[in-house]
mmCIF file of C-alpha atoms in Angstrom:
data_model
loop_
_atom_site.group_PDB
_atom_site.id
_atom_site.type_symbol
_atom_site.label_atom_id
_atom_site.label_comp_id
_atom_site.label_asym_id
_atom_site.label_seq_id
_atom_site.Cartn_x
_atom_site.Cartn_y
_atom_site.Cartn_z
ATOM 1 C CA MET A 1149 44.824 4.887 -29.458
ATOM 2 C CA ASP A 1150 45.820 1.356 -29.959
ATOM 3 C CA GLY A 1151 45.956 -0.088 -26.562
ATOM 4 C CA GLY A 1152 48.329 0.403 -23.738
ATOM 5 C CA ALA A 1153 48.628 3.125 -21.248
ATOM 6 C CA VAL A 1154 48.401 6.922 -20.977
ATOM 7 C CA HIS A 1155 50.216 8.769 -18.102
ATOM 8 C CA LEU A 1156 49.492 12.397 -17.435
ATOM 9 C CA ALA A 1157 51.861 14.620 -15.868
ATOM 10 C CA HIS A 1158 51.857 16.054 -12.470
ATOM 11 C CA SER A 1159 49.533 18.794 -11.641
ATOM 12 C CA ASP A 1160 48.944 19.385 -15.394
ATOM 13 C CA GLU A 1161 45.654 21.007 -16.519
ATOM 14 C CA TYR A 1162 43.743 19.726 -19.631
ATOM 15 C CA PHE A 1163 40.542 20.794 -21.612
ATOM 16 C CA LEU A 1164 38.614 18.227 -23.546
ATOM 17 C CA ASP A 1165 35.837 19.343 -25.570
ATOM 18 C CA GLY A 1166 34.555 16.174 -27.102
ATOM 19 C CA THR A 1167 34.539 12.523 -26.020
ATOM 20 C CA ILE A 1168 37.402 9.950 -25.820
ATOM 21 C CA ARG A 1169 35.467 7.073 -27.792
ATOM 22 C CA LEU A 1170 37.369 3.550 -27.538
ATOM 23 C CA GLU A 1171 36.535 1.573 -30.298
ATOM 24 C CA PHE A 1172 38.842 -1.451 -31.739
ATOM 25 C CA ASP A 1173 38.169 -4.321 -34.187
ATOM 26 C CA ASP A 1174 39.631 -6.643 -31.771
ATOM 27 C CA SER A 1175 37.886 -9.898 -30.674
ATOM 28 C CA GLU A 1176 40.178 -10.273 -27.744
ATOM 29 C CA GLY A 1177 39.903 -6.920 -26.620
ATOM 30 C CA LYS A 1178 42.458 -4.294 -25.706
ATOM 31 C CA SER A 1179 43.491 -3.223 -22.304
ATOM 32 C CA ILE A 1180 43.614 0.639 -21.995
ATOM 33 C CA ALA A 1181 44.752 2.745 -18.965
ATOM 34 C CA ILE A 1182 44.659 6.483 -18.350
ATOM 35 C CA ILE A 1183 46.665 7.014 -15.185
ATOM 36 C CA GLY A 1184 47.693 10.467 -13.331
ATOM 37 C CA SER A 1185 50.735 11.004 -11.207
ATOM 38 C CA GLY A 1186 50.758 11.516 -7.522
ATOM 39 C CA LYS A 1187 49.728 9.145 -4.555
ATOM 40 C CA SER A 1188 46.752 7.062 -4.195
ATOM 41 C CA ALA A 1189 44.047 8.448 -1.878
ATOM 42 C CA PRO A 1190 43.814 7.040 1.686
ATOM 43 C CA GLY A 1191 40.446 5.137 2.013
ATOM 44 C CA GLY A 1192 37.601 5.954 4.320
ATOM 45 C CA ASP A 1193 37.158 3.973 7.750
ATOM 46 C CA TYR A 1194 33.908 3.314 9.910
ATOM 47 C CA GLY A 1195 31.380 4.171 7.354
ATOM 48 C CA ARG A 1196 32.754 7.598 6.788
ATOM 49 C CA SER A 1197 33.961 6.937 3.391
ATOM 50 C CA VAL A 1198 35.381 10.542 2.586
ATOM 51 C CA PRO A 1199 38.708 9.674 0.641
ATOM 52 C CA SER A 1200 41.352 12.361 0.654
ATOM 53 C CA VAL A 1201 42.208 13.771 -2.793
ATOM 54 C CA SER A 1202 45.359 15.186 -4.008
ATOM 55 C CA ASN A 1203 46.516 18.340 -5.891
ATOM 56 C CA GLU A 1204 49.022 16.284 -7.401
ATOM 57 C CA TRP A 1205 46.642 14.568 -9.869
ATOM 58 C CA PRO A 1206 46.182 15.935 -13.147
ATOM 59 C CA ARG A 1207 43.118 18.002 -13.885
ATOM 60 C CA ILE A 1208 40.726 17.586 -16.789
ATOM 61 C CA VAL A 1209 38.056 20.114 -17.727
ATOM 62 C CA GLY A 1210 34.774 19.110 -19.981
ATOM 63 C CA THR A 1211 32.030 21.333 -21.397
ATOM 64 C CA ARG A 1212 29.387 21.046 -18.983
ATOM 65 C CA ARG A 1213 28.413 24.666 -17.990
ATOM 66 C CA THR A 1214 27.443 25.286 -14.379
ATOM 67 C CA SER A 1215 23.672 26.471 -15.684
ATOM 68 C CA ASP A 1216 23.127 23.006 -17.041
ATOM 69 C CA PHE A 1217 20.953 20.995 -14.467
ATOM 70 C CA GLY A 1218 19.837 18.478 -16.953
ATOM 71 C CA GLU A 1219 21.583 16.729 -19.984
ATOM 72 C CA GLY A 1220 24.272 19.114 -21.133
ATOM 73 C CA GLY A 1221 28.149 18.641 -21.336
ATOM 74 C CA ASN A 1222 30.293 16.015 -22.846
ATOM 75 C CA THR A 1223 31.315 12.435 -21.905
ATOM 76 C CA PHE A 1224 34.960 11.984 -20.723
ATOM 77 C CA ILE A 1225 35.242 8.036 -21.808
ATOM 78 C CA ARG A 1226 32.799 5.975 -23.754
ATOM 79 C CA ILE A 1227 33.672 2.650 -24.336
ATOM 80 C CA GLU A 1228 32.062 1.355 -27.748
ATOM 81 C CA LYS A 1229 33.936 -2.113 -28.565
ATOM 82 C CA GLY A 1230 37.076 -3.899 -28.428
ATOM 83 C CA VAL A 1231 38.011 -2.969 -24.898
ATOM 84 C CA ALA A 1232 38.699 -5.974 -22.388
ATOM 85 C CA ASN A 1233 39.954 -3.883 -19.572
ATOM 86 C CA LEU A 1234 39.726 -0.309 -18.580
ATOM 87 C CA THR A 1235 42.106 1.331 -15.835
ATOM 88 C CA LEU A 1236 41.369 4.646 -14.756
ATOM 89 C CA SER A 1237 43.083 6.406 -11.820
ATOM 90 C CA LYS A 1238 44.290 9.625 -10.050
ATOM 91 C CA LEU A 1239 42.498 12.181 -12.195
ATOM 92 C CA ARG A 1240 40.657 15.362 -11.274
ATOM 93 C CA LEU A 1241 37.787 15.634 -13.454
ATOM 94 C CA GLU A 1242 35.310 18.604 -13.743
ATOM 95 C CA LYS A 1243 32.313 19.553 -15.677
ATOM 96 C CA PHE A 1244 31.555 16.454 -17.658
ATOM 97 C CA ASN A 1245 27.916 14.918 -18.480
ATOM 98 C CA THR A 1246 29.290 11.295 -17.661
ATOM 99 C CA VAL A 1247 32.825 10.675 -16.796
ATOM 100 C CA VAL A 1248 32.661 6.741 -18.120
ATOM 101 C CA SER A 1249 29.971 5.372 -20.080
ATOM 102 C CA VAL A 1250 29.543 1.375 -21.146
ATOM 103 C CA GLY A 1251 26.654 0.330 -23.408
ATOM 104 C CA SER A 1252 23.177 1.648 -23.225
ATOM 105 C CA ARG A 1253 19.896 0.520 -23.777
ATOM 106 C CA LYS A 1254 20.142 1.069 -27.347
ATOM 107 C CA ARG A 1255 23.980 0.176 -27.633
ATOM 108 C CA SER A 1256 25.145 -3.130 -26.541
ATOM 109 C CA THR A 1257 28.969 -3.713 -25.761
ATOM 110 C CA GLN A 1258 31.273 -6.596 -25.255
ATOM 111 C CA PRO A 1259 32.201 -7.987 -21.733
ATOM 112 C CA VAL A 1260 34.714 -5.419 -20.073
ATOM 113 C CA THR A 1261 36.337 -5.431 -16.511
ATOM 114 C CA ALA A 1262 37.397 -2.228 -15.020
ATOM 115 C CA ASP A 1263 39.505 -0.733 -12.243
ATOM 116 C CA ILE A 1264 38.365 2.775 -11.255
ATOM 117 C CA ALA A 1265 40.203 4.386 -8.330
ATOM 118 C CA ASP A 1266 41.374 7.514 -6.979
ATOM 119 C CA LEU A 1267 39.186 10.184 -8.613
ATOM 120 C CA ASP A 1268 38.032 13.569 -7.701
ATOM 121 C CA VAL A 1269 35.008 14.659 -9.513
ATOM 122 C CA ASP A 1270 33.480 17.893 -9.285
ATOM 123 C CA TYR A 1271 29.982 18.657 -11.256
ATOM 124 C CA ALA A 1272 28.903 15.900 -13.355
ATOM 125 C CA ARG A 1273 25.534 14.428 -14.236
ATOM 126 C CA GLU A 1274 26.846 10.785 -14.108
ATOM 127 C CA VAL A 1275 30.112 9.542 -12.887
ATOM 128 C CA ILE A 1276 30.031 5.896 -14.140
ATOM 129 C CA SER A 1277 27.181 4.400 -16.253
ATOM 130 C CA ILE A 1278 27.292 0.775 -17.154
ATOM 131 C CA PHE A 1279 24.842 -1.196 -19.250
ATOM 132 C CA GLY A 1280 25.479 -4.993 -19.751
ATOM 133 C CA PRO A 1281 25.171 -6.453 -23.295
ATOM 134 C CA ASP A 1282 21.458 -7.431 -24.068
ATOM 135 C CA LYS A 1283 20.556 -6.774 -20.486
ATOM 136 C CA ASN A 1284 22.703 -9.686 -19.242
ATOM 137 C CA ALA A 1285 24.872 -9.326 -16.226
ATOM 138 C CA ARG A 1286 27.922 -10.075 -18.415
ATOM 139 C CA LEU A 1287 29.917 -7.107 -17.023
ATOM 140 C CA SER A 1288 31.703 -8.407 -14.000
ATOM 141 C CA GLY A 1289 34.867 -7.983 -12.211
ATOM 142 C CA TRP A 1290 34.646 -4.129 -11.648
ATOM 143 C CA SER A 1291 36.662 -2.512 -8.875
ATOM 144 C CA ILE A 1292 35.402 1.156 -8.162
ATOM 145 C CA ARG A 1293 37.571 2.791 -5.375
ATOM 146 C CA ARG A 1294 38.255 5.886 -3.549
ATOM 147 C CA ILE A 1295 36.134 8.333 -5.368
ATOM 148 C CA HIS A 1296 35.086 11.863 -4.044
ATOM 149 C CA ALA A 1297 32.324 13.278 -5.983
ATOM 150 C CA GLN A 1298 30.359 16.493 -5.595
ATOM 151 C CA GLY A 1299 27.968 18.237 -7.637
ATOM 152 C CA ILE A 1300 26.528 14.974 -8.973
ATOM 153 C CA SER A 1301 23.151 15.956 -10.263
ATOM 154 C CA LYS A 1302 21.908 12.458 -10.932
ATOM 155 C CA ARG A 1303 24.268 9.352 -10.135
ATOM 156 C CA LEU A 1304 27.525 8.482 -8.895
ATOM 157 C CA LEU A 1305 27.155 4.981 -10.351
ATOM 158 C CA ARG A 1306 24.250 3.471 -12.638
ATOM 159 C CA ALA A 1307 24.896 -0.354 -13.059
ATOM 160 C CA GLU A 1308 22.548 -2.280 -15.238
ATOM 161 C CA GLY A 1309 23.760 -5.810 -15.854
ATOM 162 C CA LEU A 1310 26.696 -5.763 -13.463
ATOM 163 C CA SER A 1311 27.998 -8.754 -11.361
ATOM 164 C CA ASN A 1312 30.668 -9.790 -8.945
ATOM 165 C CA SER A 1313 31.975 -6.498 -8.216
ATOM 166 C CA THR A 1314 33.048 -4.084 -5.539
ATOM 167 C CA VAL A 1315 32.376 -0.412 -4.694
ATOM 168 C CA GLU A 1316 34.417 1.009 -1.532
ATOM 169 C CA ASP A 1317 35.466 4.156 -0.072
ATOM 170 C CA VAL A 1318 33.026 6.636 -1.954
ATOM 171 C CA TYR A 1319 31.762 10.152 -0.997
ATOM 172 C CA ALA A 1320 28.930 11.461 -3.545
ATOM 173 C CA ASP A 1321 27.317 14.517 -2.891
ATOM 174 C CA SER A 1322 24.664 16.518 -5.213
ATOM 175 C CA MET A 1323 25.853 19.901 -3.561
ATOM 176 C CA SER A 1324 29.040 21.251 -5.424
ATOM 177 C CA ARG A 1325 32.096 22.684 -4.032
ATOM 178 C CA ARG A 1326 30.815 26.174 -4.823
ATOM 179 C CA GLY A 1327 27.537 25.406 -2.705
ATOM 180 C CA VAL A 1328 25.172 24.841 -5.768
ATOM 181 C CA HIS A 1329 22.662 22.153 -5.030
ATOM 182 C CA TYR A 1330 22.249 20.323 -8.457
ATOM 183 C CA LYS A 1331 19.283 18.319 -9.097
ATOM 184 C CA ASN A 1332 17.921 16.000 -11.752
ATOM 185 C CA ASP A 1333 14.914 13.618 -12.438
ATOM 186 C CA TRP A 1334 15.339 10.012 -10.818
ATOM 187 C CA ALA A 1335 18.235 11.193 -8.914
ATOM 188 C CA PHE A 1336 19.725 7.751 -7.204
ATOM 189 C CA LEU A 1337 23.365 8.400 -6.086
ATOM 190 C CA LEU A 1338 24.013 4.634 -6.244
ATOM 191 C CA HIS A 1339 21.615 2.896 -8.511
ATOM 192 C CA PHE A 1340 21.586 -0.792 -9.498
ATOM 193 C CA ASN A 1341 18.981 -2.186 -12.074
ATOM 194 C CA GLY A 1342 18.378 -5.831 -13.066
ATOM 195 C CA PRO A 1343 19.866 -8.209 -13.683
ATOM 196 C CA SER A 1344 23.047 -6.937 -11.407
ATOM 197 C CA HIS A 1345 23.951 -9.339 -8.777
ATOM 198 C CA ASP A 1346 26.627 -10.284 -6.182
ATOM 199 C CA ILE A 1347 28.026 -6.842 -5.847
ATOM 200 C CA GLN A 1348 29.701 -5.696 -2.459
ATOM 201 C CA VAL A 1349 29.313 -2.059 -1.345
ATOM 202 C CA ASN A 1350 31.521 -1.017 1.721
ATOM 203 C CA ARG A 1351 32.054 2.494 3.273
ATOM 204 C CA PHE A 1352 29.969 4.887 1.105
ATOM 205 C CA ILE A 1353 28.635 8.133 1.986
ATOM 206 C CA GLY A 1354 25.654 9.916 -0.047
ATOM 207 C CA LYS A 1355 24.356 13.323 0.404
ATOM 208 C CA ASN A 1356 21.659 15.813 -0.773
ATOM 209 C CA PRO A 1357 20.109 13.624 -3.951
ATOM 210 C CA ALA A 1358 16.980 15.547 -5.011
ATOM 211 C CA GLN A 1359 14.422 15.408 -7.986
ATOM 212 C CA GLU A 1360 14.385 18.554 -10.312
ATOM 213 C CA GLN A 1361 10.893 18.932 -11.407
ATOM 214 C CA GLU A 1362 7.557 19.172 -9.801
ATOM 215 C CA LYS A 1363 6.578 15.736 -9.496
ATOM 216 C CA TYR A 1364 6.839 12.848 -6.950
ATOM 217 C CA ALA A 1365 9.551 13.965 -4.513
ATOM 218 C CA ASN A 1366 12.293 11.480 -5.544
ATOM 219 C CA GLY A 1367 15.989 11.328 -4.668
ATOM 220 C CA ASP A 1368 17.653 8.230 -3.134
ATOM 221 C CA CYS A 1369 21.077 7.622 -1.958
ATOM 222 C CA PHE A 1370 20.897 3.856 -2.570
ATOM 223 C CA SER A 1371 18.579 2.237 -5.117
ATOM 224 C CA CYS A 1372 18.156 -1.524 -5.955
ATOM 225 C CA GLU A 1373 15.548 -2.228 -8.659
ATOM 226 C CA ASN A 1374 13.812 -5.465 -9.610
ATOM 227 C CA GLN A 1375 15.755 -8.233 -10.727
ATOM 228 C CA THR A 1376 18.771 -7.208 -8.531
ATOM 229 C CA GLU A 1377 20.037 -9.824 -6.346
ATOM 230 C CA ASN A 1378 22.554 -10.376 -3.527
ATOM 231 C CA ILE A 1379 23.919 -6.981 -3.169
ATOM 232 C CA SER A 1380 25.686 -6.217 0.264
ATOM 233 C CA LEU A 1381 25.824 -2.790 1.638
ATOM 234 C CA ARG A 1382 27.965 -2.405 4.546
ATOM 235 C CA ASN A 1383 29.185 0.826 6.506
ATOM 236 C CA VAL A 1384 26.853 3.300 4.586
ATOM 237 C CA MET A 1385 25.467 6.526 5.192
ATOM 238 C CA CYS A 1386 23.003 8.883 3.811
ATOM 239 C CA PHE A 1387 22.227 12.549 4.562
ATOM 240 C CA TYR A 1388 19.212 14.702 3.456
ATOM 241 C CA PRO A 1389 17.894 12.527 0.674
ATOM 242 C CA MET A 1390 14.545 14.244 -0.811
ATOM 243 C CA ASP A 1391 12.764 10.878 -0.591
ATOM 244 C CA SER A 1392 14.581 7.784 0.726
ATOM 245 C CA GLY A 1393 18.098 6.604 2.024
ATOM 246 C CA PHE A 1394 17.701 3.028 0.826
ATOM 247 C CA ASP A 1395 15.053 1.876 -1.889
ATOM 248 C CA ILE A 1396 15.232 -1.852 -2.399
ATOM 249 C CA LYS A 1397 13.144 -3.703 -4.808
ATOM 250 C CA GLY A 1398 15.307 -6.799 -5.293
ATOM 251 C CA LYS A 1399 15.837 -9.944 -3.355
ATOM 252 C CA ASN A 1400 18.406 -11.365 -1.122
ATOM 253 C CA HIS A 1401 19.835 -7.856 -0.350
ATOM 254 C CA THR A 1402 21.683 -7.242 3.080
ATOM 255 C CA VAL A 1403 22.404 -3.775 4.638
ATOM 256 C CA THR A 1404 24.728 -3.832 7.644
ATOM 257 C CA ASN A 1405 26.080 -0.709 9.681
ATOM 258 C CA ALA A 1406 23.760 1.926 7.902
ATOM 259 C CA ALA A 1407 22.611 5.409 8.923
ATOM 260 C CA VAL A 1408 19.971 7.669 7.299
ATOM 261 C CA PHE A 1409 19.414 11.205 8.564
ATOM 262 C CA ASN A 1410 17.237 14.155 7.727
ATOM 263 C CA PHE A 1411 15.189 12.187 5.121
ATOM 264 C CA GLY A 1412 12.215 13.455 3.402
ATOM 265 C CA ASN A 1413 9.924 10.347 3.293
ATOM 266 C CA ARG A 1414 11.327 6.829 4.348
ATOM 267 C CA ALA A 1415 14.624 6.106 5.369
ATOM 268 C CA PHE A 1416 14.573 2.510 4.458
ATOM 269 C CA ARG A 1417 12.024 1.063 1.870
ATOM 270 C CA VAL A 1418 11.534 -2.671 0.922
ATOM 271 C CA TRP A 1419 9.168 -3.414 -1.760
ATOM 272 C CA ASN A 1420 9.779 -7.356 -2.479
ATOM 273 C CA GLY A 1421 12.555 -9.072 -0.622
ATOM 274 C CA PRO A 1422 13.816 -10.870 1.584
ATOM 275 C CA VAL A 1423 15.856 -8.111 2.731
ATOM 276 C CA HIS A 1424 17.870 -8.106 5.955
ATOM 277 C CA PHE A 1425 19.116 -5.093 8.192
ATOM 278 C CA ASP A 1426 21.536 -5.351 10.805
ATOM 279 C CA ASN A 1427 22.787 -2.153 12.966
ATOM 280 C CA ILE A 1428 20.990 0.669 11.536
ATOM 281 C CA ILE A 1429 19.647 3.945 12.561
ATOM 282 C CA ALA A 1430 16.864 6.063 10.945
ATOM 283 C CA ALA A 1431 16.718 9.910 12.419
ATOM 284 C CA TYR A 1432 14.827 13.042 11.864
ATOM 285 C CA SER A 1433 12.135 12.314 9.204
ATOM 286 C CA GLY A 1434 10.003 14.887 7.053
ATOM 287 C CA PHE A 1435 12.898 17.266 6.361
ATOM 288 C CA GLY A 1436 12.847 17.032 2.747
ATOM 289 C CA ASP A 1437 11.859 19.895 0.345
ATOM 290 C CA ARG A 1438 8.255 18.259 -0.408
ATOM 291 C CA VAL A 1439 7.046 15.372 1.598
ATOM 292 C CA SER A 1440 3.830 13.771 2.147
ATOM 293 C CA ASP A 1441 1.342 14.708 4.881
ATOM 294 C CA ALA A 1442 -0.054 11.122 5.164
ATOM 295 C CA ARG A 1443 0.342 9.475 8.576
ATOM 296 C CA GLY A 1444 3.207 7.066 8.532
ATOM 297 C CA SER A 1445 4.463 8.404 5.371
ATOM 298 C CA ASN A 1446 7.730 9.429 7.006
ATOM 299 C CA ALA A 1447 8.454 6.206 8.601
ATOM 300 C CA GLY A 1448 11.978 4.844 9.360
ATOM 301 C CA LEU A 1449 11.372 1.632 7.682
ATOM 302 C CA TRP A 1450 8.617 0.733 5.309
ATOM 303 C CA THR A 1451 7.825 -2.376 3.993
ATOM 304 C CA LYS A 1452 5.582 -3.977 1.297
ATOM 305 C CA GLY A 1453 7.784 -7.288 1.202
ATOM 306 C CA GLU A 1454 9.490 -9.745 3.484
ATOM 307 C CA THR A 1455 12.003 -7.911 5.925
ATOM 308 C CA SER A 1456 13.857 -8.594 8.976
ATOM 309 C CA VAL A 1457 15.979 -6.277 11.073
ATOM 310 C CA ARG A 1458 18.297 -6.216 14.190
ATOM 311 C CA ASN A 1459 19.650 -3.489 16.250
ATOM 312 C CA TYR A 1460 17.515 -0.928 14.625
ATOM 313 C CA THR A 1461 17.139 2.779 16.158
ATOM 314 C CA SER A 1462 14.173 5.047 15.069
ATOM 315 C CA LEU A 1463 14.641 8.491 16.372
ATOM 316 C CA ASN A 1464 11.848 11.273 15.870
ATOM 317 C CA ASN A 1465 10.254 9.645 13.051
ATOM 318 C CA ASP A 1466 6.502 9.820 12.024
ATOM 319 C CA ALA A 1467 6.569 6.123 12.727
ATOM 320 C CA PRO A 1468 9.245 3.561 13.359
ATOM 321 C CA ILE A 1469 7.737 1.059 11.095
ATOM 322 C CA MET A 1470 5.432 1.155 8.241
ATOM 323 C CA ILE A 1471 3.879 -2.076 6.744
ATOM 324 C CA ASP A 1472 1.890 -1.850 3.432
ATOM 325 C CA GLU A 1473 -0.226 -4.639 1.845
ATOM 326 C CA GLY A 1474 1.590 -8.033 1.877
ATOM 327 C CA GLY A 1475 4.354 -6.801 3.863
ATOM 328 C CA SER A 1476 6.019 -8.596 6.791
ATOM 329 C CA ILE A 1477 8.642 -7.670 9.457
ATOM 330 C CA LYS A 1478 10.428 -9.237 12.218
ATOM 331 C CA VAL A 1479 12.071 -6.704 14.472
ATOM 332 C CA GLU A 1480 14.791 -7.649 17.334
ATOM 333 C CA ASP A 1481 16.659 -5.801 19.651
ATOM 334 C CA SER A 1482 15.838 -2.228 18.685
ATOM 335 C CA ILE A 1483 14.818 1.115 19.896
ATOM 336 C CA TYR A 1484 11.789 3.193 18.831
ATOM 337 C CA MET A 1485 12.276 6.932 20.464
ATOM 338 C CA LEU A 1486 10.776 10.354 20.299
ATOM 339 C CA THR A 1487 12.350 13.170 21.961
ATOM 340 C CA ARG A 1488 10.881 16.493 23.156
ATOM 341 C CA GLY A 1489 10.165 19.269 20.495
ATOM 342 C CA PHE A 1490 9.328 16.746 17.683
ATOM 343 C CA LEU A 1491 5.880 16.662 16.503
ATOM 344 C CA HIS A 1492 5.705 12.965 15.429
ATOM 345 C CA ASN A 1493 2.861 10.497 15.996
ATOM 346 C CA THR A 1494 3.601 7.078 17.521
ATOM 347 C CA LEU A 1495 5.918 4.664 18.865
ATOM 348 C CA SER A 1496 4.051 1.688 17.220
ATOM 349 C CA PRO A 1497 3.959 0.440 13.721
ATOM 350 C CA VAL A 1498 1.705 1.813 11.337
ATOM 351 C CA PHE A 1499 -0.385 -0.391 9.034
ATOM 352 C CA GLU A 1500 -1.344 0.964 5.740
ATOM 353 C CA ALA A 1501 -3.199 -2.458 4.928
ATOM 354 C CA ASP A 1502 -2.890 -5.983 5.707
ATOM 355 C CA GLY A 1503 0.611 -7.151 6.843
ATOM 356 C CA LYS A 1504 2.574 -8.746 9.575
ATOM 357 C CA TYR A 1505 4.553 -7.500 12.402
ATOM 358 C CA GLU A 1506 6.656 -9.541 14.956
ATOM 359 C CA GLU A 1507 8.986 -8.121 17.389
ATOM 360 C CA GLY A 1508 11.484 -9.395 20.070
ATOM 361 C CA ASN A 1509 13.295 -7.056 22.659
ATOM 362 C CA VAL A 1510 11.950 -3.678 21.183
ATOM 363 C CA ILE A 1511 12.172 -0.684 23.679
ATOM 364 C CA ARG A 1512 9.785 2.164 22.998
ATOM 365 C CA LYS A 1513 10.697 5.601 24.818
ATOM 366 C CA ARG A 1514 9.478 8.888 24.693
ATOM 367 C CA GLU A 1515 11.953 11.390 26.325
ATOM 368 C CA ASP A 1516 10.335 14.643 27.524
ATOM 369 C CA GLY A 1517 13.404 15.916 29.378
ATOM 370 C CA GLU A 1518 16.333 17.592 28.171
ATOM 371 C CA ALA A 1519 18.047 15.540 25.243
ATOM 372 C CA ASP A 1520 20.603 16.197 22.644
ATOM 373 C CA THR A 1521 18.432 16.541 19.489
ATOM 374 C CA HIS A 1522 20.592 18.460 17.144
ATOM 375 C CA PHE A 1523 20.527 17.263 13.353
ATOM 376 C CA PRO A 1524 23.652 15.220 12.713
ATOM 377 C CA ARG A 1525 26.156 16.265 10.062
ATOM 378 C CA ASP A 1526 28.416 13.933 8.188
ATOM 379 C CA ASP A 1527 31.584 14.831 10.482
ATOM 380 C CA ASP A 1528 29.089 14.410 13.524
ATOM 381 C CA PRO A 1529 31.120 12.613 16.198
ATOM 382 C CA GLN A 1530 27.843 11.167 17.619
ATOM 383 C CA ILE A 1531 27.545 9.085 14.314
ATOM 384 C CA MET A 1532 30.543 7.125 15.400
ATOM 385 C CA ARG A 1533 29.669 6.254 18.943
ATOM 386 C CA GLY A 1534 25.600 6.363 18.452
ATOM 387 C CA PHE A 1535 23.456 9.129 19.991
ATOM 388 C CA ASN A 1536 23.885 10.182 23.600
ATOM 389 C CA ILE A 1537 20.077 9.710 24.228
ATOM 390 C CA THR A 1538 20.097 6.206 23.233
ATOM 391 C CA SER A 1539 23.651 5.077 24.365
ATOM 392 C CA ASN A 1540 22.424 4.090 27.809
ATOM 393 C CA ILE A 1541 19.614 1.812 26.454
ATOM 394 C CA VAL A 1542 22.185 0.269 24.046
ATOM 395 C CA ASN A 1543 24.787 -0.563 26.810
ATOM 396 C CA GLU A 1544 22.275 -1.784 29.306
ATOM 397 C CA LYS A 1545 19.859 -3.806 27.043
ATOM 398 C CA GLY A 1546 21.821 -4.553 23.895
ATOM 399 C CA ALA A 1547 19.404 -3.116 21.613
ATOM 400 C CA GLY A 1548 19.399 -0.420 18.802
ATOM 401 C CA PHE A 1549 22.002 1.236 16.586
ATOM 402 C CA LEU A 1550 25.460 0.071 18.016
ATOM 403 C CA GLY A 1551 27.449 2.893 16.079
ATOM 404 C CA PHE A 1552 30.276 2.338 13.634
ATOM 405 C CA GLN A 1553 33.213 2.050 15.948
ATOM 406 C CA GLY A 1554 35.235 -1.051 15.248
ATOM 407 C CA GLN A 1555 33.062 -1.904 12.139
ATOM 408 C CA ARG A 1556 34.761 -2.688 8.795
#
């Protein structure tokens, strides 16, 4: 293949037992496109992020066996060198270790941009793996849109050295369409590593990330490691993470219109900061496969860094806030609530070590009467309008999670 575009026919099925390696001796770089037939998928809305896929798209099947919970299977496309731009769209992809691989810690690559859209992926270890050359953020201008992926055992996106890029309208679930829950070590569905910066994520749902081996109960929906900066996560949701919904170690990140439900340890976790949250909800902690028994470990928001939050609802969590050594947090216009039947501890922040807590217009409420406390699902209409048990407070006091309605 010497550059150019490949168009795959309507509804055809292809089997690939190797890897498409893109390697050219071209200093300017080739433009490569692999495009299927059919229409593009409608995008998600209001944080739902469930793009509709099409049976018209051609189907490509790899070698990953359904019993491979670890490293097995082939890679669909690996960019080696001499590629300036990759376009990939309107494809159904099944049974791959990795769909798109660019660079590695041992193998650098030239700068490359990409437009990846309208993919339906079932059963892969990773969908997109990006390593910038020499650990510098020289891979920029990536657009990743309208991806529906199930059976993802490790990551939907791993980006180490990515900048000035967008991720929009994505649904990523570790549960396959066949109902098998695939697990892997360090399962982070959306994973940014340093020195990634200036990335916009909008309308993303993550579900069921889980650790495979008997160690720390890992499994996060969104992870921003050290040396990441200026990443915006907006209209994002996480269901059933074994560990955390959001694990943030970088600085100057913002999370807006976000929800974490039925999590194992902490819904939102900040290590350094500053990090700002606006309009978020953490609900029903301690429902992971293995969780800590330590008081406050299942907190809605844990911080060891500099954090601020507005319009936060903590519902039926072990503690609304947990502050570790050196952590500081300012909370405004928020609700801390416990309802009958949930054996959690406190409506006050928990201090694991010295830290700073400041609040303004924070409402604490213990609901002893009847309340609608069913566990929310990703198609739950309550998510769209806020919870019934908190809606009156939200309407009257202007405090707490405001729901996703009208948000873009």
